[in-house]
Amino acid sequence: MGAWVPVVIGVLYATGFYLMMRRSIVRMIMGLVLLSHGTNLLIFVSGGLRDVVPIIEVGARAPSRPTADPLAQAMILTAIVISFAVLAFALVLAYRSYENIGSDDVDELRAEEP
Amino acid sequence: MASGKSPHAPSWLWVLAPFMASAALLPSYPVIGSGNGLTWSAPWVPGLGFQYALRLDGLSFLFAMLISGIGLLIFIYARTYMAGEPGRVRFFSWLTVFMASMLGLVLSDDVLLLFVCWELTSVSSYFLIGHRHREEGSRAAAHQALMVTGIGGLALLCGLLILSSITGTTRLSEMAGAPGLLGNPLTPAAVVLILAGCCTKSAQWPFHFWLPNAMAAPTPVSAYLHSSTMVKAGVYLALRCHPILSGAPGWGCALAWLGAATALAGTVSALRERDMKRQLAYLTVGALGTLMLLIGLGSEKALQAVVVYLVAHALYKGSLFMLVGGVDHATGTRDASELGGLRKVMPITAGCAMAAAVSLAGAPPSMGFIGKESLLGVVWPATPDRLYALVAYLSGTIMAALALWVALRPFWGPTGKASAKAHESAWSLLCGPVVLSVGSILPALVPGSVEGLLSAAASSALGRSTHVHLSLWHGWGPPLWIGLAALATGWALYGIARRKDAPVLRADFPGPGPEALYTACMKALPEAAARVTLCTQADRLRDAIRTFVVVLTLAVGGTLAVRGPWPALGSIAAHPHEIWICVLIIVTAIAAIRLAERFAIVAVLGATGLGVTMIFVLYGAPDLAMTQFAVETLTVILLALVLHRFSMLETGRSSSGQRAVDLFVASCLGVLMWALASVALHGRQGLSASSQYFSETSLVSAHGRNIVNVIIVDFRGIDTMGEITVLAVAGIGVYALLKARLPKDGQR
């Protein structure tokens, strides 16, 4: 499995950035979604891939076996929520600009600028 | 203003600074005169070996006396000269800063301390040249001087650091004779860099153009910084480095050639000027060139000549500048051809100008004459140096002609049109010129008075003891004939100027010089910067993203390729369901960029998110899996809700070539991220120290068994607070965006 997850991360970054370089704002936002997935997974693998849940068993004072990295998980938890907030905001922003300008093309947005 | 009583004249307190400096220096003369040096040091950056190391030897003493002594006269002069001008406190503050940093420069023994003082003199010079900052010309001249001397200062820093890394010491006094210095392959680089510093500071050709332009400064600044002291910092450093670098290849030769070129270029350029200050500035350039030429020749006699010539120049040039300033004050012009007959109303000024001009022309009996005779005595006898004798003759001719022009033209002949309202200057404007003019003549008549001082300075520069013998009579011989010939041709040249009553040469002689190149560079620099900015920071977001991705890939990927570690491939073996999850993510992510139908994209994005959720499930992260699942569901709903309101189909597409480029760029980044993830995954095994700490203290200190939850709500609770705030702000933003009604076009 160690060879597979990095490939997944690479594909998520490549597709995410490819979408962010498109003219459509909605596609750019979708690129953002893929990019967040890639980044979350990158943080995840940098803690190592272990299948033991970081929970202290009843009766123990500390985990008895090496667990998955709890710090990386805590950071990803924060990142998931924040990226959702950013996504919601960006999406509504795109929607409002579409309403006002009638297009989702960044180049036409530029033409609208005073 | 410090003193409320006299609103027009700056306080006498300012004058205390140079007075105290000279008073503090004088008692150490007996020690210096006996050939010893005084040192003092305190730690500064002990780890790097830098110290506040000061050293007072003959050379430092001579310069320090010039700086504080002439400084005292300048401060007295400026007190009256600047009365009534705005910004006097600023002016005197910077003048004091300059004096302190100049003293620091000549006293410091540590290379870094020397560099700091060197830069401080450039900075204070910038503010003093630009003192009348409302005038465009002042600002431009200040900027030019700072650019030229500042770039030279950076070169000097590199040179000094190379020198100290070769010799293993930061103390200048310990560098001379360090083993391995002359054979080191880096020594030529140090020589070039240090010479660049010296030549920019001391206005050597082709960097000389900033000095005449610096005449935009008030006259006390021109007299102090730009004739007597700051421009001699380069000469000082060349003298200081002479015992260290005189054996290095190119040092002497480069100095001599640059000096000769500067001596010629400076004096010839003086012939095309009308403004007496600019004429004198070009003559200063010429004199500085002569000094560098002598240092480059480097013999014992040459270094003796350097100190004599240097002192003579500081005295007569300081005096002449102050006199021109006084004439300017009294008549409102510095163009000698508009003046005339001033000797009747300004007799003391006229007398001082005559005395100083005798020294400038190199006529007996004066320090300038002894300096010129010593110069000719060095360059004539040695056959390969006879070309330099020609340079000395030509520059001597021009100096004599302009000395006559400056000392005779305003004061003799019929009363000029600008002379009508003239009056003798106040005593405070005259005391400086009187002292310096007397100083130009008197030591030549009483040689014993300064021989000790000059000998100590020459000994420091030479690196061994030597005695400077001052004499007005060097005997019959070529040096005397050449000197007299220069005086005679100078007189003839003055006659030509007098008949034209205008500059001898055209103002644009001899065509565009180094200054034109400098101006072109200064113009091209912002244009090139604008072009580069336009290339890299395009105003379209996706172009900026592309630039970012390319730079990131090249920089990080390049570092990874050069430094390693090379990413380990890891094990391909996996359970079938694990492989299927990975394949699912890859296929849906690629589908997201291939599909055109909006809801199809929403669907595949949801599938990608579920795949990531599954990875969290498989590798011990149930909290992540639950959160990701909930967020993924919300995302799909949100996307579907928003997207059914508008269509992407009408959006224009990039050209197919552009898409291919984007795909290539993004793929390169994908490969890099793959490599980084592999390195991260296979690098450290086991938990990091902080994760270990959280695991061990989660139950004991925070009474929680779910370590991830404890980190979120307890160990990093404030972080989570911030996260909640971001969420709230985003929510408010979304609400505001949906509710706000922007005015339609035409209603703005």
Coordinates of C-alpha atoms in Angstrom, one line a residue, chain B residues 200-585:
Chain B
T200 CA 33.4 54.6 -6.1
K201 CA 33.9 56.4 -2.8
S202 CA 36.8 58.4 -3.9
A203 CA 35.2 59.3 -7.2
Q204 CA 37.7 57.6 -9.5
W205 CA 37.0 57.4 -13.2
P206 CA 34.6 56.0 -14.4
F207 CA 32.6 56.5 -11.2
H208 CA 33.6 60.1 -10.8
F209 CA 30.5 61.8 -12.1
W210 CA 28.6 61.7 -8.8
L211 CA 31.0 64.1 -7.1
P212 CA 30.4 67.2 -9.3
N213 CA 26.7 66.6 -9.1
A214 CA 26.9 66.4 -5.3
M215 CA 27.7 70.1 -5.4
A216 CA 23.9 70.5 -5.2
A217 CA 24.6 70.3 -1.5
P218 CA 25.0 73.4 0.7
T219 CA 28.5 74.7 0.5
P220 CA 29.7 73.5 4.0
V221 CA 28.9 70.0 2.9
S222 CA 30.8 70.4 -0.3
A223 CA 33.8 71.8 1.6
Y224 CA 33.7 69.1 4.3
L225 CA 32.4 65.8 2.8
H226 CA 33.2 66.3 -0.9
S227 CA 36.6 67.8 -0.8
S228 CA 38.4 67.2 2.5
T229 CA 37.1 64.1 4.2
M230 CA 34.5 61.6 2.8
V231 CA 35.9 61.4 -0.7
K232 CA 39.3 60.7 0.9
A233 CA 37.8 57.6 2.6
G234 CA 38.7 55.6 -0.5
V235 CA 42.2 57.0 -0.5
Y236 CA 42.4 56.1 3.2
L237 CA 41.3 52.6 2.7
A238 CA 43.7 52.1 -0.2
L239 CA 46.5 53.4 2.1
R240 CA 45.3 51.1 4.9
C241 CA 45.2 48.1 2.6
H242 CA 48.5 48.9 1.0
P243 CA 50.7 47.0 3.5
I244 CA 48.3 44.0 3.1
L245 CA 47.8 43.9 -0.6
S246 CA 50.7 45.8 -2.2
G247 CA 52.2 42.4 -3.2
A248 CA 49.0 41.1 -4.8
P249 CA 48.9 41.0 -8.6
G250 CA 47.1 43.9 -10.2
W251 CA 46.8 46.1 -7.0
G252 CA 49.5 48.6 -7.8
C253 CA 49.0 48.5 -11.6
A254 CA 45.2 49.0 -11.4
L255 CA 45.4 51.8 -8.9
A256 CA 48.1 53.6 -10.9
W257 CA 46.2 53.4 -14.2
L258 CA 42.8 54.3 -12.7
G259 CA 44.4 57.1 -10.8
A260 CA 46.1 58.5 -13.9
A261 CA 42.9 58.2 -15.9
T262 CA 41.0 60.0 -13.1
A263 CA 43.6 62.8 -12.8
L264 CA 43.3 63.5 -16.6
A265 CA 39.5 63.1 -16.8
G266 CA 38.8 65.2 -13.7
T267 CA 41.0 68.1 -14.6
V268 CA 40.0 68.2 -18.3
S269 CA 36.3 68.1 -17.3
A270 CA 36.9 71.1 -15.0
L271 CA 37.6 73.2 -18.1
R272 CA 34.1 72.9 -19.4
E273 CA 32.3 74.2 -16.2
R274 CA 31.1 77.7 -15.4
D275 CA 30.1 77.1 -11.8
M276 CA 33.2 77.6 -9.5
K277 CA 32.0 74.9 -7.2
R278 CA 31.8 72.4 -10.0
Q279 CA 35.2 73.5 -11.3
L280 CA 36.6 72.8 -7.9
A281 CA 34.8 69.5 -7.6
Y282 CA 36.4 68.3 -10.9
L283 CA 39.8 69.4 -9.6
T284 CA 39.1 67.4 -6.5
V285 CA 38.4 64.4 -8.8
G286 CA 41.8 65.1 -10.4
A287 CA 43.6 65.4 -7.1
L288 CA 42.0 62.1 -5.9
G289 CA 43.2 60.5 -9.0
T290 CA 46.7 61.7 -8.4
L291 CA 46.6 60.3 -4.9
M292 CA 45.5 56.9 -6.2
L293 CA 48.2 57.0 -8.8
L294 CA 50.8 57.6 -6.1
I295 CA 49.5 54.8 -3.9
G296 CA 49.5 52.5 -7.0
L297 CA 53.2 53.3 -7.6
G298 CA 53.7 52.3 -3.9
S299 CA 57.3 53.1 -3.3
E300 CA 58.5 54.7 -0.1
K301 CA 58.8 58.1 -1.8
A302 CA 55.5 57.7 -3.4
L303 CA 53.7 57.1 -0.1
Q304 CA 55.5 60.1 1.4
A305 CA 54.3 62.2 -1.5
V306 CA 50.7 60.9 -0.9
V307 CA 50.5 62.2 2.6
V308 CA 52.0 65.6 1.7
Y309 CA 49.7 65.9 -1.4
L310 CA 46.7 64.8 0.7
V311 CA 47.1 67.3 3.5
A312 CA 47.9 70.1 1.0
H313 CA 44.7 69.3 -0.9
A314 CA 42.5 69.0 2.1
L315 CA 43.7 72.5 3.3
Y316 CA 43.5 74.5 0.1
K317 CA 40.4 72.8 -1.2
G318 CA 38.4 73.2 2.0
S319 CA 39.4 76.9 2.1
L320 CA 38.5 77.5 -1.6
F321 CA 35.1 75.9 -1.2
M322 CA 34.3 78.0 1.8
L323 CA 35.4 81.1 0.0
V324 CA 33.3 80.4 -3.0
G325 CA 30.4 79.8 -0.7
G326 CA 31.1 83.2 0.9
V327 CA 31.2 84.9 -2.5
D328 CA 28.0 83.1 -3.4
H329 CA 26.4 84.3 -0.1
A330 CA 27.5 87.9 -0.8
T331 CA 26.7 88.2 -4.5
G332 CA 24.3 85.4 -5.3
T333 CA 26.4 83.8 -8.1
R334 CA 29.2 81.3 -8.4
D335 CA 29.9 82.1 -12.0
A336 CA 33.3 83.9 -11.9
S337 CA 32.7 85.6 -15.3
E338 CA 29.8 87.6 -13.8
L339 CA 32.0 88.8 -11.0
G340 CA 35.0 91.1 -10.9
G341 CA 36.6 93.8 -8.7
L342 CA 35.5 92.1 -5.5
R343 CA 38.9 92.7 -3.8
K344 CA 37.9 96.2 -2.9
V345 CA 34.9 95.1 -0.9
M346 CA 36.0 91.6 0.1
P347 CA 39.8 92.1 0.8
I348 CA 40.1 89.2 3.3
T349 CA 38.3 86.8 1.0
A350 CA 40.5 87.9 -1.8
G351 CA 43.7 87.4 0.2
C352 CA 42.7 83.9 1.4
A353 CA 41.7 82.9 -2.1
M354 CA 45.1 84.0 -3.4
A355 CA 46.9 82.0 -0.7
A356 CA 44.9 78.9 -1.3
A357 CA 45.2 79.3 -5.0
V358 CA 49.0 79.4 -4.8
S359 CA 48.8 76.0 -3.1
L360 CA 46.3 74.7 -5.7
A361 CA 48.4 75.8 -8.6
G362 CA 51.5 74.2 -7.0
A363 CA 53.4 77.4 -6.9
P364 CA 56.0 78.2 -4.2
P365 CA 56.0 78.7 -1.3
S366 CA 53.1 76.4 -0.4
M367 CA 52.2 72.8 0.6
G368 CA 50.8 72.3 -2.8
F369 CA 54.2 73.1 -4.4
I370 CA 55.9 70.6 -2.1
G371 CA 53.2 68.0 -2.9
K372 CA 53.6 68.5 -6.7
E373 CA 57.4 68.4 -6.5
S374 CA 57.2 65.2 -4.5
L375 CA 54.8 63.8 -7.1
L376 CA 57.1 64.7 -10.0
G377 CA 60.1 63.5 -8.0
V378 CA 58.4 60.0 -7.9
V379 CA 57.2 59.7 -11.4
W380 CA 60.1 61.3 -13.3
P381 CA 63.1 59.3 -12.3
A382 CA 61.7 55.8 -13.0
T383 CA 61.6 55.4 -16.7
P384 CA 58.4 53.2 -17.0
D385 CA 56.6 55.8 -15.0
R386 CA 57.4 58.8 -17.3
L387 CA 54.0 58.6 -18.9
Y388 CA 52.6 59.5 -15.5
A389 CA 54.8 62.6 -15.5
L390 CA 53.0 63.7 -18.6
V391 CA 49.7 63.2 -16.7
A392 CA 51.1 65.2 -13.8
Y393 CA 52.2 67.9 -16.1
L394 CA 48.8 68.2 -17.8
S395 CA 46.7 68.1 -14.7
G396 CA 49.1 70.6 -13.1
T397 CA 48.6 72.9 -16.0
I398 CA 44.9 72.8 -15.7
M399 CA 45.0 73.2 -11.9
A400 CA 47.2 76.3 -12.3
A401 CA 44.9 77.8 -14.9
L402 CA 41.8 77.3 -12.8
A403 CA 43.5 78.4 -9.6
L404 CA 44.1 81.7 -11.4
W405 CA 40.6 81.8 -12.6
V406 CA 39.1 81.2 -9.2
A407 CA 41.5 83.5 -7.3
L408 CA 41.8 86.3 -9.8
R409 CA 38.7 86.5 -12.0
P410 CA 36.2 87.4 -9.2
F411 CA 38.5 89.8 -7.4
W412 CA 40.4 91.8 -10.0
G413 CA 39.5 93.7 -13.0
P414 CA 36.4 96.0 -13.4
T415 CA 33.5 95.5 -11.1
G416 CA 31.2 92.7 -12.5
K417 CA 27.4 93.0 -12.8
A418 CA 26.8 90.7 -9.8
S419 CA 29.4 92.4 -7.6
A420 CA 27.5 95.6 -7.0
K421 CA 25.8 94.7 -3.8
A422 CA 28.7 92.6 -2.4
H423 CA 30.0 93.0 1.1
E424 CA 32.8 91.3 3.1
S425 CA 31.7 88.0 4.7
A426 CA 31.1 87.8 8.5
W427 CA 34.1 86.7 10.6
S428 CA 32.5 83.3 11.2
L429 CA 32.5 82.7 7.4
L430 CA 36.1 83.8 7.2
C431 CA 37.7 82.1 10.1
G432 CA 37.7 78.7 8.4
P433 CA 39.3 79.9 5.1
V434 CA 41.8 82.1 7.0
V435 CA 43.0 79.1 9.1
L436 CA 43.1 76.7 6.1
S437 CA 44.8 79.2 3.8
V438 CA 47.4 80.0 6.3
G439 CA 47.7 76.2 6.8
S440 CA 48.4 75.9 3.1
I441 CA 51.4 78.2 3.2
L442 CA 52.8 78.2 6.7
P443 CA 54.0 74.5 7.0
A444 CA 55.9 75.0 3.8
L445 CA 57.9 77.8 5.4
V446 CA 58.2 76.0 8.8
P447 CA 58.6 72.4 7.7
G448 CA 59.4 71.0 11.1
S449 CA 55.9 71.8 12.3
V450 CA 54.2 68.9 10.5
E451 CA 57.0 66.6 9.5
G452 CA 56.4 64.3 12.6
L453 CA 52.7 64.0 11.9
L454 CA 53.2 63.3 8.2
S455 CA 56.1 60.8 8.9
A456 CA 53.9 58.8 11.3
A457 CA 51.1 58.6 8.7
A458 CA 53.5 57.6 5.9
S459 CA 55.0 55.0 8.2
S460 CA 51.6 53.4 8.9
A461 CA 50.8 53.3 5.2
L462 CA 54.2 51.9 4.3
G463 CA 54.2 49.3 7.1
R464 CA 57.7 50.4 8.3
S465 CA 59.2 53.5 9.7
T466 CA 60.0 56.3 7.3
H467 CA 60.7 60.0 7.6
V468 CA 58.9 62.7 5.5
H469 CA 61.3 65.5 4.8
L470 CA 59.5 68.7 3.7
S471 CA 61.6 71.2 1.7
L472 CA 60.7 74.0 -0.7
W473 CA 64.0 73.4 -2.5
H474 CA 64.6 70.0 -4.1
G475 CA 67.4 71.2 -6.3
W476 CA 67.7 71.8 -10.1
G477 CA 66.3 69.0 -12.1
P478 CA 63.5 67.8 -14.3
P479 CA 60.8 67.8 -11.5
L480 CA 61.4 71.5 -11.0
W481 CA 61.4 72.3 -14.7
I482 CA 58.2 70.3 -15.3
G483 CA 56.5 72.1 -12.3
L484 CA 57.5 75.5 -13.6
A485 CA 56.5 74.5 -17.2
A486 CA 53.0 73.5 -15.8
L487 CA 52.7 76.9 -14.1
A488 CA 53.7 78.7 -17.3
T489 CA 51.3 76.8 -19.5
G490 CA 48.6 77.2 -16.8
W491 CA 49.1 80.9 -17.0
A492 CA 48.7 80.7 -20.8
L493 CA 45.6 78.7 -20.5
Y494 CA 44.2 81.2 -18.0
G495 CA 44.9 83.9 -20.6
I496 CA 42.8 82.0 -23.2
A497 CA 40.0 81.6 -20.6
R498 CA 40.2 85.2 -19.7
R499 CA 39.9 86.3 -23.3
K500 CA 36.9 84.0 -23.9
D501 CA 35.6 84.9 -20.5
A502 CA 33.8 81.5 -20.6
P503 CA 34.8 77.8 -20.1
V504 CA 37.6 76.8 -22.3
L505 CA 35.9 73.6 -23.5
R506 CA 32.3 73.1 -24.8
A507 CA 29.9 71.9 -22.1
D508 CA 29.4 68.6 -23.8
F509 CA 33.1 67.8 -24.3
P510 CA 34.1 65.0 -25.1
G511 CA 30.6 63.6 -25.7
P512 CA 28.7 61.1 -23.6
G513 CA 30.7 59.7 -20.7
P514 CA 30.1 57.1 -17.9
E515 CA 27.3 59.3 -16.5
A516 CA 25.2 58.7 -19.7
L517 CA 25.7 54.9 -19.2
Y518 CA 24.6 55.3 -15.5
T519 CA 21.5 57.2 -16.5
A520 CA 20.7 54.7 -19.2
C521 CA 21.1 51.8 -16.7
M522 CA 18.9 53.6 -14.1
K523 CA 16.3 54.1 -16.8
A524 CA 16.5 50.6 -18.0
L525 CA 16.3 49.0 -14.6
P526 CA 12.7 49.8 -13.7
E527 CA 11.7 49.1 -17.3
A528 CA 13.2 45.6 -17.1
A529 CA 11.7 45.1 -13.7
A530 CA 8.3 46.1 -15.1
R531 CA 8.7 43.6 -18.0
V532 CA 9.8 40.8 -15.6
T533 CA 6.8 41.5 -13.4
L534 CA 4.5 41.5 -16.3
C535 CA 5.9 38.1 -17.3
T536 CA 5.8 36.4 -13.9
Q537 CA 2.9 38.2 -12.2
A538 CA 0.3 38.4 -14.9
D539 CA -2.9 40.0 -13.9
R540 CA -4.9 36.8 -14.7
L541 CA -5.2 34.5 -11.8
R542 CA -4.6 31.3 -13.7
D543 CA -1.4 32.7 -15.2
A544 CA -0.2 33.6 -11.7
I545 CA -1.1 30.1 -10.6
R546 CA 0.8 28.6 -13.5
T547 CA 3.9 30.7 -12.6
F548 CA 3.6 29.6 -9.0
V549 CA 3.3 25.9 -10.0
V550 CA 6.3 26.1 -12.3
V551 CA 8.5 27.9 -9.7
L552 CA 7.4 25.5 -7.0
T553 CA 8.1 22.4 -9.2
L554 CA 11.6 23.7 -10.3
A555 CA 12.7 24.9 -6.9
V556 CA 11.5 22.1 -4.7
G557 CA 12.0 19.4 -7.3
G558 CA 15.5 20.7 -8.1
T559 CA 16.5 20.7 -4.5
L560 CA 15.1 17.2 -4.0
A561 CA 17.0 16.0 -7.1
V562 CA 20.3 17.6 -6.0
R563 CA 20.2 17.1 -2.3
G564 CA 18.0 14.0 -2.0
P565 CA 16.7 11.9 -0.4
W566 CA 15.6 10.0 -3.4
P567 CA 12.0 8.9 -2.8
A568 CA 11.6 5.2 -1.9
L569 CA 9.0 3.4 -4.0
G570 CA 7.5 1.4 -1.1
S571 CA 5.6 -1.8 -1.2
I572 CA 3.1 -2.4 -4.1
A573 CA 1.6 -5.3 -2.2
A574 CA -1.9 -4.5 -0.8
H575 CA -5.3 -6.0 -0.3
P576 CA -7.5 -5.8 -3.3
H577 CA -10.0 -3.5 -1.6
E578 CA -7.2 -1.0 -0.8
I579 CA -6.1 -1.0 -4.4
W580 CA -9.7 -0.5 -5.6
I581 CA -10.1 2.5 -3.3
C582 CA -6.9 4.1 -4.7
V583 CA -8.0 3.4 -8.3
L584 CA -11.4 4.9 -7.5
I585 CA -9.8 8.2 -6.3

